[in-house]
Tab-separated table of C-alpha atoms in Angstrom:
chain	number	residue	atom	x	y	z
A	47	MET	CA	-57.970	-41.218	-4.531
A	48	ASN	CA	-55.005	-39.549	-6.208
A	49	ILE	CA	-52.771	-40.687	-9.075
A	50	GLY	CA	-49.921	-41.684	-6.728
A	51	ASP	CA	-52.215	-43.968	-4.726
A	52	ILE	CA	-53.580	-45.562	-7.894
A	53	LEU	CA	-50.065	-46.260	-9.211
A	54	LYS	CA	-48.998	-47.842	-5.891
A	55	SER	CA	-52.109	-50.012	-5.518
A	56	ALA	CA	-51.255	-53.648	-4.824
A	57	ASP	CA	-54.226	-54.828	-6.878
A	58	ALA	CA	-53.413	-52.740	-9.983
A	59	PRO	CA	-53.231	-54.699	-13.253
A	60	ASN	CA	-49.784	-55.937	-14.289
A	61	THR	CA	-49.501	-53.286	-17.006
A	62	ILE	CA	-49.612	-50.556	-14.363
A	63	LYS	CA	-47.255	-52.410	-11.999
A	64	GLU	CA	-44.703	-52.856	-14.795
A	65	ALA	CA	-45.085	-49.289	-16.090
A	66	VAL	CA	-44.513	-47.834	-12.619
A	67	LYS	CA	-41.158	-49.655	-12.383
A	68	LEU	CA	-40.004	-47.570	-15.362
A	69	LEU	CA	-41.227	-44.156	-14.150
A	70	GLY	CA	-38.541	-41.520	-14.528
A	71	THR	CA	-36.633	-43.280	-17.320
A	72	ARG	CA	-35.473	-40.425	-19.532
A	73	GLU	CA	-33.934	-40.233	-22.985
A	74	LYS	CA	-30.497	-38.646	-23.286
A	75	PRO	CA	-30.138	-35.255	-24.949
A	76	GLY	CA	-28.475	-34.812	-28.324
A	77	SER	CA	-26.856	-37.749	-30.080
A	78	SER	CA	-26.390	-39.774	-26.874
A	79	ASN	CA	-28.804	-42.635	-26.131
A	80	ASN	CA	-30.188	-44.113	-22.940
A	81	ALA	CA	-28.993	-47.726	-22.957
A	82	THR	CA	-32.049	-48.794	-20.950
A	83	ILE	CA	-34.464	-47.557	-23.631
A	84	LEU	CA	-32.387	-49.167	-26.376
A	85	SER	CA	-32.384	-52.459	-24.433
A	86	TRP	CA	-36.194	-52.474	-24.511
A	87	ALA	CA	-36.013	-52.838	-28.307
A	88	SER	CA	-33.767	-55.907	-27.993
A	89	GLU	CA	-36.029	-57.375	-25.316
A	90	LEU	CA	-39.104	-56.872	-27.484
A	91	GLU	CA	-37.407	-58.184	-30.642
A	92	LYS	CA	-36.439	-61.381	-28.832
A	93	ALA	CA	-39.903	-61.866	-27.293
A	94	MET	CA	-41.703	-61.249	-30.594
A	95	GLY	CA	-39.258	-63.285	-32.674
A	96	LYS	CA	-38.518	-60.240	-34.837
A	97	PRO	CA	-34.869	-59.761	-35.772
A	98	HIS	CA	-35.001	-55.972	-36.034
A	99	LEU	CA	-37.852	-53.609	-35.133
A	100	GLY	CA	-35.897	-50.615	-36.422
A	101	TYR	CA	-35.363	-48.868	-33.121
A	102	THR	CA	-31.822	-47.498	-32.998
A	103	ALA	CA	-31.873	-44.224	-31.036
A	104	ASP	CA	-33.894	-42.683	-28.220
A	105	SER	CA	-34.494	-39.659	-30.446
A	106	ILE	CA	-36.927	-41.900	-32.387
A	107	PRO	CA	-40.420	-41.696	-30.835
A	108	TRP	CA	-40.578	-44.469	-28.248
A	109	CYS	CA	-44.071	-44.430	-26.735
A	110	GLY	CA	-44.949	-47.634	-28.636
A	111	LEU	CA	-41.694	-49.257	-27.550
A	112	PHE	CA	-42.506	-48.438	-23.917
A	113	VAL	CA	-46.025	-49.894	-24.190
A	114	GLY	CA	-44.589	-52.968	-25.942
A	115	VAL	CA	-41.996	-53.747	-23.292
A	116	VAL	CA	-44.546	-53.183	-20.517
A	117	CYS	CA	-47.063	-55.505	-22.209
A	118	LYS	CA	-44.354	-58.121	-22.721
A	119	ARG	CA	-43.337	-57.962	-19.052
A	120	ALA	CA	-47.013	-58.041	-17.991
A	121	GLY	CA	-47.544	-61.301	-19.910
A	122	TRP	CA	-49.288	-60.011	-23.036
A	123	VAL	CA	-46.569	-60.553	-25.666
A	124	GLU	CA	-48.840	-62.606	-27.955
A	125	GLN	CA	-51.233	-59.628	-28.246
A	126	ILE	CA	-48.588	-57.040	-29.172
A	127	PRO	CA	-49.192	-55.665	-32.692
A	128	ALA	CA	-46.735	-56.591	-35.458
A	129	THR	CA	-45.453	-52.990	-35.656
A	130	PRO	CA	-45.357	-51.920	-31.994
A	131	LEU	CA	-43.234	-48.808	-32.554
A	132	TRP	CA	-46.137	-47.145	-34.394
A	133	ALA	CA	-48.502	-45.738	-31.773
A	134	ARG	CA	-51.601	-46.206	-33.916
A	135	SER	CA	-50.805	-49.925	-34.355
A	136	TRP	CA	-51.893	-50.348	-30.740
A	137	ALA	CA	-55.499	-49.724	-31.847
A	138	LYS	CA	-55.440	-53.457	-32.760
A	139	PHE	CA	-54.110	-54.689	-29.383
A	140	GLY	CA	-56.271	-57.087	-27.355
A	141	GLN	CA	-59.938	-56.180	-27.522
A	142	LYS	CA	-61.991	-52.988	-27.597
A	143	ALA	CA	-62.632	-51.472	-24.177
A	144	ASP	CA	-66.115	-49.960	-24.064
A	145	LYS	CA	-65.215	-47.806	-21.048
A	146	PRO	CA	-61.518	-46.971	-20.615
A	147	SER	CA	-60.287	-48.512	-17.373
A	148	LEU	CA	-57.177	-48.903	-15.237
A	149	GLY	CA	-54.365	-50.505	-17.245
A	150	ASP	CA	-56.009	-50.197	-20.674
A	151	VAL	CA	-53.910	-49.224	-23.687
A	152	MET	CA	-54.970	-45.768	-24.859
A	153	VAL	CA	-54.222	-44.586	-28.412
A	154	PHE	CA	-54.377	-40.835	-29.070
A	155	SER	CA	-54.117	-38.610	-32.124
A	156	ARG	CA	-51.404	-36.001	-32.357
A	157	SER	CA	-50.246	-33.666	-35.102
A	158	SER	CA	-47.451	-35.945	-36.289
A	159	GLY	CA	-49.261	-39.269	-35.957
A	160	GLY	CA	-50.212	-40.788	-32.638
A	161	HIS	CA	-49.359	-41.487	-29.037
A	162	VAL	CA	-49.951	-44.565	-26.890
A	163	ALA	CA	-49.966	-44.916	-23.094
A	164	PHE	CA	-51.800	-46.689	-20.255
A	165	TYR	CA	-54.982	-45.458	-18.577
A	166	VAL	CA	-54.585	-44.541	-14.924
A	167	ALA	CA	-57.666	-42.382	-14.323
A	168	GLU	CA	-59.767	-39.598	-15.791
A	169	ASP	CA	-61.292	-36.265	-14.923
A	170	ASP	CA	-64.121	-34.511	-16.762
A	171	SER	CA	-62.003	-33.414	-19.734
A	172	ALA	CA	-58.864	-35.569	-19.785
A	173	TYR	CA	-57.432	-39.036	-19.310
A	174	HIS	CA	-54.538	-39.397	-16.889
A	175	VAL	CA	-52.020	-41.792	-18.432
A	176	ILE	CA	-48.630	-43.302	-17.740
A	177	GLY	CA	-46.479	-43.529	-20.832
A	178	GLY	CA	-43.084	-43.251	-22.426
A	179	ASN	CA	-41.768	-40.357	-24.483
A	180	GLN	CA	-43.924	-37.895	-22.562
A	181	SER	CA	-41.604	-34.894	-22.206
A	182	ASP	CA	-38.792	-37.271	-23.239
A	183	ALA	CA	-39.394	-39.537	-20.213
A	184	VAL	CA	-41.705	-42.104	-18.638
A	185	THR	CA	-44.200	-39.898	-16.807
A	186	THR	CA	-47.846	-39.478	-15.988
A	187	THR	CA	-49.715	-36.766	-17.843
A	188	ARG	CA	-53.197	-35.632	-18.848
A	189	VAL	CA	-54.428	-35.995	-22.437
A	190	LEU	CA	-57.670	-34.454	-23.687
A	191	LYS	CA	-60.458	-37.001	-24.087
A	192	SER	CA	-61.220	-35.604	-27.545
A	193	ARG	CA	-57.859	-36.966	-28.784
A	194	LEU	CA	-58.737	-40.612	-27.993
A	195	ILE	CA	-58.654	-42.923	-31.023
A	196	ALA	CA	-58.980	-46.264	-29.228
A	197	ALA	CA	-59.061	-47.822	-25.791
A	198	ARG	CA	-57.904	-51.441	-25.833
A	199	ARG	CA	-57.837	-54.072	-23.126
A	200	PRO	CA	-55.816	-57.284	-22.991
A	201	ILE	CA	-57.773	-60.468	-23.522
A	202	TRP	CA	-57.473	-61.990	-20.060
A	203	LYS	CA	-56.512	-65.667	-19.759
A	204	ILE	CA	-57.846	-65.672	-16.203
A	205	ALA	CA	-60.454	-63.531	-14.496
A	206	GLN	CA	-59.974	-59.836	-15.113
A	207	PRO	CA	-58.903	-58.077	-11.885
A	208	ALA	CA	-61.593	-56.019	-10.161
A	209	SER	CA	-59.225	-53.028	-10.321
A	210	VAL	CA	-59.748	-52.836	-14.103
A	211	ARG	CA	-62.441	-50.177	-13.926
A	212	PRO	CA	-62.870	-46.500	-14.749
A	213	ILE	CA	-61.407	-44.262	-12.036
A	214	LYS	CA	-62.508	-40.653	-11.578
A	215	VAL	CA	-60.132	-38.088	-10.097
A	216	ASN	CA	-60.097	-34.333	-9.718
A	217	LYS	CA	-58.575	-32.278	-12.493
A	218	GLY	CA	-54.915	-31.665	-11.787
A	219	GLY	CA	-51.746	-31.035	-13.713
A	220	ALA	CA	-51.104	-29.545	-17.114
A	221	LEU	CA	-52.525	-30.999	-20.305
A	222	SER	CA	-50.124	-32.681	-22.685
A	223	LYS	CA	-50.457	-31.158	-26.124
A	224	ASN	CA	-47.781	-32.926	-28.151
A	225	GLU	CA	-45.893	-35.857	-26.675
A	226	ALA	CA	-42.212	-36.149	-27.558
């Protein structure tokens, strides 16, 4: 199974289905802003009942914003942390996942703080994730397993889909070293 097949799977959890719809969304260079990314902040503010999350430009790290809007659209708004723009806040989302699995929220360390994305698969040394603000866009990338801070899973209101399981793939693609 390859990453493309996993992302297209009809039985993938809603977080993956919603994230895939946003693949390729890219921030604008310089002082311009992508109106789509900015609209995610308004959508999340409204859903969370927060008047202003503080997101005003796509030059501001937006991995947490991406995960927030995906979780909102997937039906998990009540589990979104109070400060969703901060990647490390996602270490409090849902419940601890003992074994990272398809659709889980993955929180990683990085030199300037953290990064958050969704688990797609893993190889021996890295997790394959779909996330925002990865090379200034919504992409899939590989992140070293040693950088993992937390793997979190939504608390399911109904039976958890069978697709929420660890998925092994062959190593492929470059490692992400510093998301931005």
